[in-house]
Amino acid sequence: MDNSRASLMFKGVAVVAIGIAAAFVMNVQDPSRTLFGGGYPELWRRTGLAGAPARAAACIFVGVFLLAVGWLYRLLFAPLELLRGVDEVGYIAEDGRSRAQAANEVRRRRKTGELPPVYPNGWYRVLDSHMLERGDVKSVTILGQQVAVLRGQDGKAYVVDAYCPHLGANLAVGGRVVGGCIECPFHGWQFRGQDGKCVKIPYADKVPEFAKVRCWPSCEINGQVLVWFHCDGLEPSWRVPEQSEITRGEWVYRGRTEHFINAHIEEIPENAADIAHLAHLHTPGIVSGVDLRYTNSKTWEFIRHDWKVEWKPEPEPNQHCSQMLVKHALTVFGRHWPFLDLDVLARQVGPGVVFLLFEHSFLGRGVIMHCVTPVEPLLQCVSHTIFYQSSIPPLVPKFILRAECIQFERDVMIWNNKTYISKPMLVKEDSAIQNHRRWFSQFYSENSPRLRYQHDTLDF
């Protein structure tokens, strides 16, 4: 059953339940005749629950029933939506401080290290396709800039700079879509989404040729809107591949998670080559939670994850891609459960997009789109969007996404509190980390933006 059919079913049940409740409340006659086929139960009469109290009790019953139906619908059919705030994960609030205060203190005191350029060249996710309806305009911060993301009446998505070149109004705040254009909320100038050209100025006889807003190279694929960034303005040299099962509708959307990471972008994909951290950080079962102070608690040590991982770059013409092969096994009370063995292929495409491909003989097939998008030099938005076989009950992919989220949030606690070391102290077993850094360096150019330090401030 797809999401639309499940939603219709839920709405139908809700309408019927509300109708029954209304009938109980509005019926001035004895409502218990409907419930019990006769007069009020003798116990109700003795305790004074006949009449209006009975109608109130019926309403409470229906209300509880509706809440239960809503909870079951969200559990069984609705996509999982887990969106974490900037300060919500990865910080320890102690001594009466709020989590936001703890996060600000960590960011202020942390040594940043000698950093690589902060914005690598490549494709980056802006938002998921289902978040942008026809005629919608969204304001998004990406790569330190404000952009307006719009979907024209023709159904195509476009990304342009947010600020109108006329007098600086934000096109995404109050602006509206007119055909395939976005109209400025300040003076009504209209800019074409396809190329940013101004096509109409309501009070001017002629539109100057130079009147235009920057249009970002973009594409919509795999249920996501992406933009291309290159520090020198070069056109895309490679494309994000299409996942055909998503395009054909065989794999459907089952949810997404979103986190904000206070770290350099390279720290996040580098985890794929850091094989040793899996055995230490991700071996404790997911039931032990995400707080690293307690994940190794003896209470939950009977559940353990075992990992075998291999990372390697791909040869030409796909040198912008790399692969991580993961074999996962679960042990409970020291016993291996082969039924839960899972093989995952994590294919990274450029600096910001990873395909996590799942395949299981019983649990089915699907993909998690793991996307890292720089918001600011040291702030990354990381999303995980799962598409799964439509024939598999939604509860299965939702559990997979939730389990992945728990493991990921353990990494978040590391990233949010660590410093970047440009020349790390490695042993021979860490050789994949150095190989990964060499591979990732292809996404930097001579003019790639860097973070500069002046006194106690950061000037970008």
Coordinates of C-alpha atoms in Angstrom, one line a residue:
M1 CA 0.0 0.0 0.0
D2 CA 1.5 3.4 -1.0
N3 CA 1.4 6.5 1.1
S4 CA -1.6 8.1 -0.7
R5 CA -3.8 5.0 -0.3
A6 CA -2.8 4.8 3.4
S7 CA -3.6 8.4 3.9
L8 CA -7.0 8.0 2.3
M9 CA -7.8 5.0 4.5
F10 CA -6.8 6.9 7.6
K11 CA -8.9 9.9 6.6
G12 CA -11.9 7.6 6.0
V13 CA -11.6 6.0 9.4
A14 CA -11.3 9.4 11.0
V15 CA -14.4 10.7 9.3
V16 CA -16.4 7.6 10.4
A17 CA -15.2 8.0 14.0
I18 CA -15.9 11.7 14.1
G19 CA -19.4 11.0 12.7
I20 CA -20.1 8.4 15.4
A21 CA -18.9 10.8 18.1
A22 CA -21.1 13.6 16.7
A23 CA -24.1 11.3 16.7
F24 CA -23.5 10.4 20.4
V25 CA -23.2 14.1 21.4
M26 CA -26.1 15.5 19.3
N27 CA -28.5 12.7 20.1
V28 CA -30.7 13.9 22.9
Q29 CA -32.1 10.5 23.5
D30 CA -30.4 7.8 25.5
P31 CA -27.0 7.2 23.7
S32 CA -26.4 3.9 25.5
R33 CA -29.3 2.3 23.5
T34 CA -27.0 2.6 20.5
L35 CA -24.1 1.1 22.4
F36 CA -25.9 -1.6 24.4
G37 CA -29.2 -2.1 22.5
G38 CA -31.3 -1.2 25.6
G39 CA -31.3 1.2 28.5
Y40 CA -28.3 2.4 30.5
P41 CA -26.5 -0.4 32.4
E42 CA -27.7 -0.6 36.0
L43 CA -24.1 0.2 37.2
W44 CA -24.2 3.5 35.2
R45 CA -27.6 4.5 36.7
R46 CA -26.4 3.8 40.3
T47 CA -23.2 5.8 39.8
G48 CA -24.9 8.7 38.0
L49 CA -23.2 8.2 34.7
A50 CA -26.5 8.2 32.7
G51 CA -27.3 11.1 30.3
A52 CA -24.7 13.8 29.6
P53 CA -21.9 12.0 31.4
A54 CA -22.5 9.0 29.1
R55 CA -22.2 11.2 26.0
A56 CA -19.0 12.7 27.5
A57 CA -17.6 9.2 28.1
A58 CA -18.4 8.3 24.5
C59 CA -16.6 11.3 23.2
I60 CA -13.5 10.5 25.3
F61 CA -13.6 6.9 24.0
V62 CA -13.8 8.1 20.4
G63 CA -11.0 10.6 21.1
V64 CA -8.7 7.9 22.5
F65 CA -9.6 5.7 19.5
L66 CA -8.6 8.5 17.1
L67 CA -5.3 9.0 18.8
A68 CA -4.6 5.3 18.6
V69 CA -5.5 5.2 14.9
G70 CA -3.3 8.2 14.3
W71 CA -0.4 6.6 16.1
L72 CA -0.8 3.3 14.2
Y73 CA -0.9 5.2 10.9
R74 CA 2.3 7.1 11.6
L75 CA 4.0 3.9 12.8
L76 CA 2.9 1.7 9.9
F77 CA 2.4 3.9 6.9
A78 CA 3.7 7.5 7.3
P79 CA 7.3 8.2 6.3
L80 CA 9.8 8.7 9.1
E81 CA 10.8 12.4 9.5
L82 CA 13.5 13.0 12.0
L83 CA 15.0 16.5 11.7
R84 CA 17.6 17.5 14.3
G85 CA 18.5 21.1 15.2
V86 CA 22.0 22.6 15.1
D87 CA 22.5 22.1 18.8
E88 CA 20.4 19.1 19.4
V89 CA 22.9 16.2 18.9
G90 CA 26.6 15.8 19.9
Y91 CA 27.0 18.1 22.8
I92 CA 27.0 17.5 26.6
A93 CA 25.1 20.0 28.7
E94 CA 26.5 20.1 32.3
D95 CA 26.6 22.4 35.2
G96 CA 23.1 23.9 34.5
R97 CA 24.0 25.0 31.0
S98 CA 21.6 24.5 28.1
R99 CA 22.6 22.4 25.1
A100 CA 22.8 25.5 23.0
Q101 CA 25.2 27.1 25.5
A102 CA 27.3 24.0 25.6
A103 CA 27.5 24.0 21.8
N104 CA 28.4 27.6 21.6
E105 CA 31.2 27.1 24.1
V106 CA 32.6 24.1 22.2
R107 CA 32.6 26.0 18.9
R108 CA 34.2 29.0 20.5
R109 CA 37.1 27.1 22.3
R110 CA 37.7 24.4 19.8
K111 CA 41.0 24.5 17.8
T112 CA 40.1 24.4 14.2
G113 CA 43.4 23.2 12.8
E114 CA 45.0 23.8 9.4
L115 CA 42.0 23.3 7.1
P116 CA 41.6 22.3 3.5
P117 CA 39.5 24.6 1.3
V118 CA 36.0 24.8 2.8
Y119 CA 33.8 24.4 -0.4
P120 CA 34.9 21.5 -2.7
N121 CA 33.8 21.5 -6.3
G122 CA 30.8 19.2 -7.0
W123 CA 27.1 18.6 -6.9
Y124 CA 25.2 19.3 -3.6
R125 CA 21.6 18.5 -2.5
V126 CA 19.5 21.6 -2.0
L127 CA 16.3 19.8 -0.9
D128 CA 14.1 16.8 -1.7
S129 CA 11.7 17.0 -4.6
H130 CA 8.6 16.3 -2.5
M131 CA 9.4 19.4 -0.5
L132 CA 8.9 21.7 -3.5
E133 CA 5.4 21.7 -5.0
R134 CA 4.5 23.3 -8.3
G135 CA 4.5 27.1 -7.8
D136 CA 6.5 26.9 -4.5
V137 CA 9.5 29.1 -3.6
K138 CA 11.9 28.0 -0.8
S139 CA 14.7 30.0 0.8
V140 CA 17.8 27.9 1.3
T141 CA 21.3 28.6 2.6
I142 CA 24.0 26.7 0.8
L143 CA 27.8 27.3 0.4
G144 CA 27.5 30.5 2.5
Q145 CA 25.0 32.0 0.1
Q146 CA 21.2 32.5 0.1
V147 CA 19.4 30.9 -2.9
A148 CA 15.8 30.8 -4.0
V149 CA 14.6 27.4 -5.1
L150 CA 11.4 27.5 -7.2
R151 CA 9.3 25.0 -9.2
G152 CA 7.7 26.6 -12.2
Q153 CA 4.2 25.9 -13.5
D154 CA 5.8 23.6 -16.0
G155 CA 7.0 21.4 -13.1
K156 CA 10.7 22.2 -13.5
A157 CA 12.9 23.2 -10.5
Y158 CA 15.3 26.1 -10.7
V159 CA 17.8 27.6 -8.3
V160 CA 18.7 31.3 -8.5
D161 CA 20.5 33.8 -6.1
A162 CA 18.0 34.9 -3.5
Y163 CA 18.7 38.7 -3.7
C164 CA 17.1 40.8 -6.4
P165 CA 19.8 42.8 -8.2
H166 CA 17.5 45.8 -8.3
L167 CA 17.4 46.8 -4.6
G168 CA 18.3 43.6 -2.8
A169 CA 14.9 42.1 -1.8
N170 CA 14.9 38.4 -1.0
L171 CA 13.1 36.7 -3.8
A172 CA 12.3 33.7 -1.7
V173 CA 10.6 35.7 1.0
G174 CA 7.2 36.8 -0.4
G175 CA 8.2 36.2 -4.0
R176 CA 5.8 34.2 -6.2
V177 CA 6.1 32.0 -9.2
V178 CA 4.7 33.3 -12.5
G179 CA 4.9 30.6 -15.2
G180 CA 8.6 29.7 -15.2
C181 CA 9.7 32.9 -13.6
I182 CA 10.0 34.2 -10.0
E183 CA 8.6 37.6 -9.2
C184 CA 10.3 40.0 -6.8
P185 CA 8.0 40.9 -3.9
F186 CA 9.4 44.5 -3.8
H187 CA 8.8 45.9 -7.2
G188 CA 7.4 43.0 -9.3
W189 CA 10.5 42.4 -11.4
Q190 CA 10.3 38.9 -13.0
F191 CA 13.3 36.7 -13.5
R192 CA 13.3 33.6 -15.7
G193 CA 14.3 30.5 -13.7
Q194 CA 16.0 28.9 -16.6
D195 CA 18.7 31.5 -17.1
G196 CA 18.0 34.2 -14.5
K197 CA 17.2 36.8 -17.3
C198 CA 14.8 39.6 -16.2
V199 CA 11.7 39.4 -18.6
K200 CA 9.4 42.0 -17.1
I201 CA 9.6 45.3 -15.1
P202 CA 6.0 46.4 -14.6
Y203 CA 6.7 50.2 -14.7
A204 CA 9.5 50.2 -17.3
D205 CA 9.1 50.4 -21.1
K206 CA 12.1 48.2 -21.7
V207 CA 14.0 45.6 -19.8
P208 CA 17.8 46.2 -19.9
E209 CA 19.9 43.4 -21.3
F210 CA 22.1 43.4 -18.2
A211 CA 19.2 42.9 -15.8
K212 CA 19.5 39.3 -14.5
V213 CA 20.0 37.2 -11.4
R214 CA 22.6 34.5 -11.1
C215 CA 21.2 31.1 -12.1
W216 CA 22.8 28.0 -10.5
P217 CA 23.4 24.9 -12.7
S218 CA 21.0 22.4 -11.2
C219 CA 19.3 19.1 -11.9
E220 CA 16.5 17.0 -10.4
I221 CA 17.3 13.3 -10.0
N222 CA 16.6 10.5 -7.6
G223 CA 13.9 12.6 -5.9
Q224 CA 16.3 15.4 -5.1
V225 CA 17.1 18.9 -6.4
L226 CA 20.9 19.4 -6.6
V227 CA 23.2 22.3 -7.6
W228 CA 26.6 22.4 -9.1
F229 CA 29.4 24.5 -7.5
H230 CA 32.8 25.2 -9.0
C231 CA 34.9 28.0 -7.6
D232 CA 36.0 29.0 -11.1
G233 CA 32.6 28.9 -12.6
L234 CA 33.3 25.9 -14.8
E235 CA 30.5 23.7 -16.1
P236 CA 29.8 20.3 -14.6
S237 CA 32.4 17.7 -15.6
W238 CA 30.4 14.7 -14.3
R239 CA 26.8 13.9 -13.4
V240 CA 25.1 12.3 -10.5
P241 CA 23.9 8.9 -11.7
E242 CA 20.2 8.0 -11.9
Q243 CA 18.9 5.3 -9.6
S244 CA 16.5 3.7 -12.1
E245 CA 14.3 2.0 -9.4
I246 CA 13.4 5.4 -8.0
T247 CA 12.6 6.8 -11.4
R248 CA 10.4 3.9 -12.3
G249 CA 8.6 4.1 -8.9
E250 CA 9.7 0.6 -7.8
W251 CA 11.4 2.2 -4.8
V252 CA 9.3 4.7 -2.9
Y253 CA 10.1 7.4 -0.4
R254 CA 10.0 6.1 3.2
G255 CA 11.5 9.0 5.2
R256 CA 14.5 11.2 5.9
T257 CA 16.7 12.4 8.7
E258 CA 18.6 15.7 8.9
H259 CA 21.5 16.8 11.0
F260 CA 23.8 19.8 11.2
I261 CA 27.5 19.1 11.8
N262 CA 29.9 21.6 13.1
A263 CA 33.0 20.4 11.2
H264 CA 34.9 20.6 8.0
I265 CA 33.1 18.8 5.1
E266 CA 36.0 16.4 4.5
E267 CA 35.7 15.0 8.0
I268 CA 32.4 13.3 7.2
P269 CA 33.2 11.3 4.1
E270 CA 36.6 10.4 5.6
N271 CA 34.8 8.1 8.0
A272 CA 34.4 5.7 5.1
A273 CA 38.1 5.1 5.0
D274 CA 38.5 5.1 8.8
I275 CA 37.9 1.4 9.2
A276 CA 39.2 1.1 12.7
H277 CA 36.6 3.5 14.2
L278 CA 33.8 1.0 13.2
A279 CA 35.0 -1.6 15.6
H280 CA 35.3 0.8 18.5
L281 CA 32.4 3.3 18.0
H282 CA 29.8 1.2 16.2
T283 CA 30.2 -2.2 17.8
P284 CA 27.8 -1.6 20.7
G285 CA 24.1 -2.4 19.9
I286 CA 21.8 0.5 18.8
V287 CA 19.8 -0.1 22.1
S288 CA 22.7 1.5 24.0
G289 CA 21.9 4.9 22.4
V290 CA 24.1 7.7 21.1
D291 CA 25.7 9.3 24.1
L292 CA 29.3 8.0 24.0
R293 CA 29.6 8.1 27.8
Y294 CA 27.2 5.2 28.0
T295 CA 27.3 3.2 24.8
N296 CA 29.7 0.7 26.3
S297 CA 27.5 0.1 29.3
K298 CA 27.5 -3.5 30.5
T299 CA 23.7 -3.5 30.5
W300 CA 23.6 -3.7 26.7
E301 CA 26.8 -5.6 25.9
F302 CA 24.9 -8.7 25.0
I303 CA 24.1 -7.1 21.6
R304 CA 27.1 -6.4 19.3
H305 CA 27.5 -5.4 15.7
D306 CA 30.4 -6.8 13.7
W307 CA 31.8 -5.0 10.7
K308 CA 34.0 -5.9 7.8
V309 CA 34.8 -2.9 5.6
E310 CA 36.9 -2.1 2.5
W311 CA 37.3 1.3 0.9
K312 CA 38.7 1.9 -2.6
P313 CA 38.6 4.7 -5.2
E314 CA 37.1 3.9 -8.6
P315 CA 39.3 4.1 -11.8
E316 CA 38.7 6.4 -14.8
P317 CA 36.3 7.6 -16.1
N318 CA 34.7 7.5 -12.6
Q319 CA 37.7 8.8 -10.7
H320 CA 35.3 11.2 -8.9
C321 CA 33.7 8.1 -7.3
S322 CA 34.7 5.8 -4.5
Q323 CA 33.3 2.7 -2.9
M324 CA 33.0 1.3 0.6
L325 CA 31.9 -2.3 0.9
V326 CA 30.4 -3.2 4.2
K327 CA 29.5 -6.6 5.7
H328 CA 27.4 -6.4 8.8
A329 CA 26.7 -9.2 11.3
L330 CA 24.7 -9.1 14.6
T331 CA 25.5 -11.2 17.7
V332 CA 23.1 -11.6 20.6
F333 CA 24.4 -13.2 23.8
G334 CA 27.4 -14.3 21.7
R335 CA 25.3 -16.0 19.1
H336 CA 25.5 -15.0 15.5
W337 CA 22.1 -14.4 13.7
P338 CA 22.7 -14.9 10.0
F339 CA 19.2 -13.8 9.2
L340 CA 20.2 -10.3 10.1
D341 CA 23.4 -10.2 8.1
L342 CA 23.4 -7.3 5.7
D343 CA 25.7 -6.2 2.8
V344 CA 25.9 -2.5 2.0
L345 CA 27.5 -0.8 -0.9
A346 CA 28.3 2.8 -0.2
R347 CA 29.2 4.6 -3.4
Q348 CA 30.3 8.1 -3.0
V349 CA 29.8 10.4 -6.1
G350 CA 31.8 13.6 -5.7
P351 CA 32.2 15.4 -2.3
G352 CA 28.5 15.6 -1.4
V353 CA 26.5 12.6 -2.5
V354 CA 26.6 8.9 -1.3
F355 CA 24.4 6.0 -2.4
L356 CA 24.0 3.5 0.4
L357 CA 22.6 0.5 -1.4
F358 CA 20.9 -2.3 0.7
E359 CA 20.1 -5.8 -0.5
H360 CA 18.7 -8.6 1.7
S361 CA 17.1 -11.9 0.7
F362 CA 14.1 -11.3 2.9
L363 CA 14.0 -7.6 3.9
G364 CA 14.3 -6.5 0.3
R365 CA 16.2 -3.8 -1.5
G366 CA 16.6 0.0 -1.2
V367 CA 18.9 3.0 -1.0
I368 CA 19.7 5.7 1.5
M369 CA 20.8 8.9 -0.2
H370 CA 23.4 10.3 2.1
C371 CA 24.0 13.9 1.2
V372 CA 26.4 16.5 2.7
T373 CA 25.8 20.1 1.9
P374 CA 28.0 23.0 3.3
V375 CA 25.8 25.7 4.8
E376 CA 28.7 27.7 6.1
P377 CA 32.5 27.0 6.1
L378 CA 32.3 24.8 9.2
L379 CA 28.6 23.9 9.2
Q380 CA 27.3 21.0 7.2
C381 CA 23.7 19.9 6.6
V382 CA 23.7 16.1 6.4
S383 CA 20.5 14.4 5.2
H384 CA 19.6 10.7 4.8
T385 CA 16.7 10.0 2.5
I386 CA 15.5 6.4 2.1
F387 CA 13.8 4.9 -0.9
Y388 CA 12.7 1.2 -0.6
Q389 CA 10.8 -1.5 -2.4
S390 CA 7.1 -0.5 -2.5
S391 CA 6.2 -4.2 -1.8
I392 CA 8.0 -4.2 1.6
P393 CA 6.0 -3.0 4.6
P394 CA 7.1 0.6 5.5
L395 CA 8.0 -0.4 9.0
V396 CA 11.1 -2.3 7.6
P397 CA 12.8 0.7 5.8
K398 CA 11.8 3.0 8.7
F399 CA 13.6 0.7 11.2
I400 CA 16.7 0.6 8.9
L401 CA 16.7 4.4 8.7
R402 CA 16.2 4.8 12.5
A403 CA 19.0 2.3 13.2
E404 CA 21.3 4.1 10.8
C405 CA 20.4 7.4 12.5
I406 CA 21.5 6.1 15.9
Q407 CA 24.9 5.0 14.5
F408 CA 25.3 8.2 12.7
E409 CA 24.6 10.3 15.8
R410 CA 27.5 8.6 17.5
D411 CA 29.7 10.0 14.8
V412 CA 28.1 13.4 15.2
M413 CA 29.3 13.6 18.8
I414 CA 32.8 13.0 17.6
W415 CA 32.7 15.5 14.7
N416 CA 31.1 18.3 16.7
N417 CA 33.9 18.2 19.3
K418 CA 37.0 17.2 17.4
T419 CA 39.7 19.3 15.6
Y420 CA 40.9 18.7 12.1
I421 CA 44.5 17.5 12.0
S422 CA 46.2 18.1 8.6
K423 CA 49.1 15.8 9.4
P424 CA 47.6 13.0 11.5
M425 CA 49.7 10.4 13.4
L426 CA 48.8 7.2 11.6
V427 CA 49.8 3.6 11.7
K428 CA 50.0 1.3 8.7
E429 CA 46.5 0.0 9.4
D430 CA 45.3 3.6 8.8
S431 CA 46.6 3.7 5.3
A432 CA 43.1 4.0 3.8
I433 CA 42.7 7.4 5.5
Q434 CA 45.7 8.9 3.7
N435 CA 44.5 7.4 0.4
H436 CA 41.1 8.9 1.0
R437 CA 42.6 12.4 1.5
R438 CA 44.5 12.1 -1.7
W439 CA 41.4 11.0 -3.6
F440 CA 39.3 13.8 -2.0
S441 CA 41.8 16.5 -3.0
Q442 CA 40.7 16.3 -6.6
F443 CA 37.6 18.4 -5.6
Y444 CA 39.8 21.4 -4.7
S445 CA 41.2 23.9 -7.1
E446 CA 43.7 26.7 -6.7
N447 CA 41.0 29.2 -6.2
S448 CA 38.8 27.1 -3.8
P449 CA 37.6 29.2 -0.9
R450 CA 39.6 28.9 2.3
L451 CA 39.0 30.0 5.9
R452 CA 41.3 32.9 7.0
Y453 CA 42.1 33.9 10.5
Q454 CA 42.5 37.4 11.7
H455 CA 43.0 37.9 15.5
D456 CA 40.0 36.2 17.2
T457 CA 37.6 36.3 14.3
L458 CA 37.0 34.2 11.3
D459 CA 36.8 36.1 8.0
F460 CA 35.7 34.2 5.0

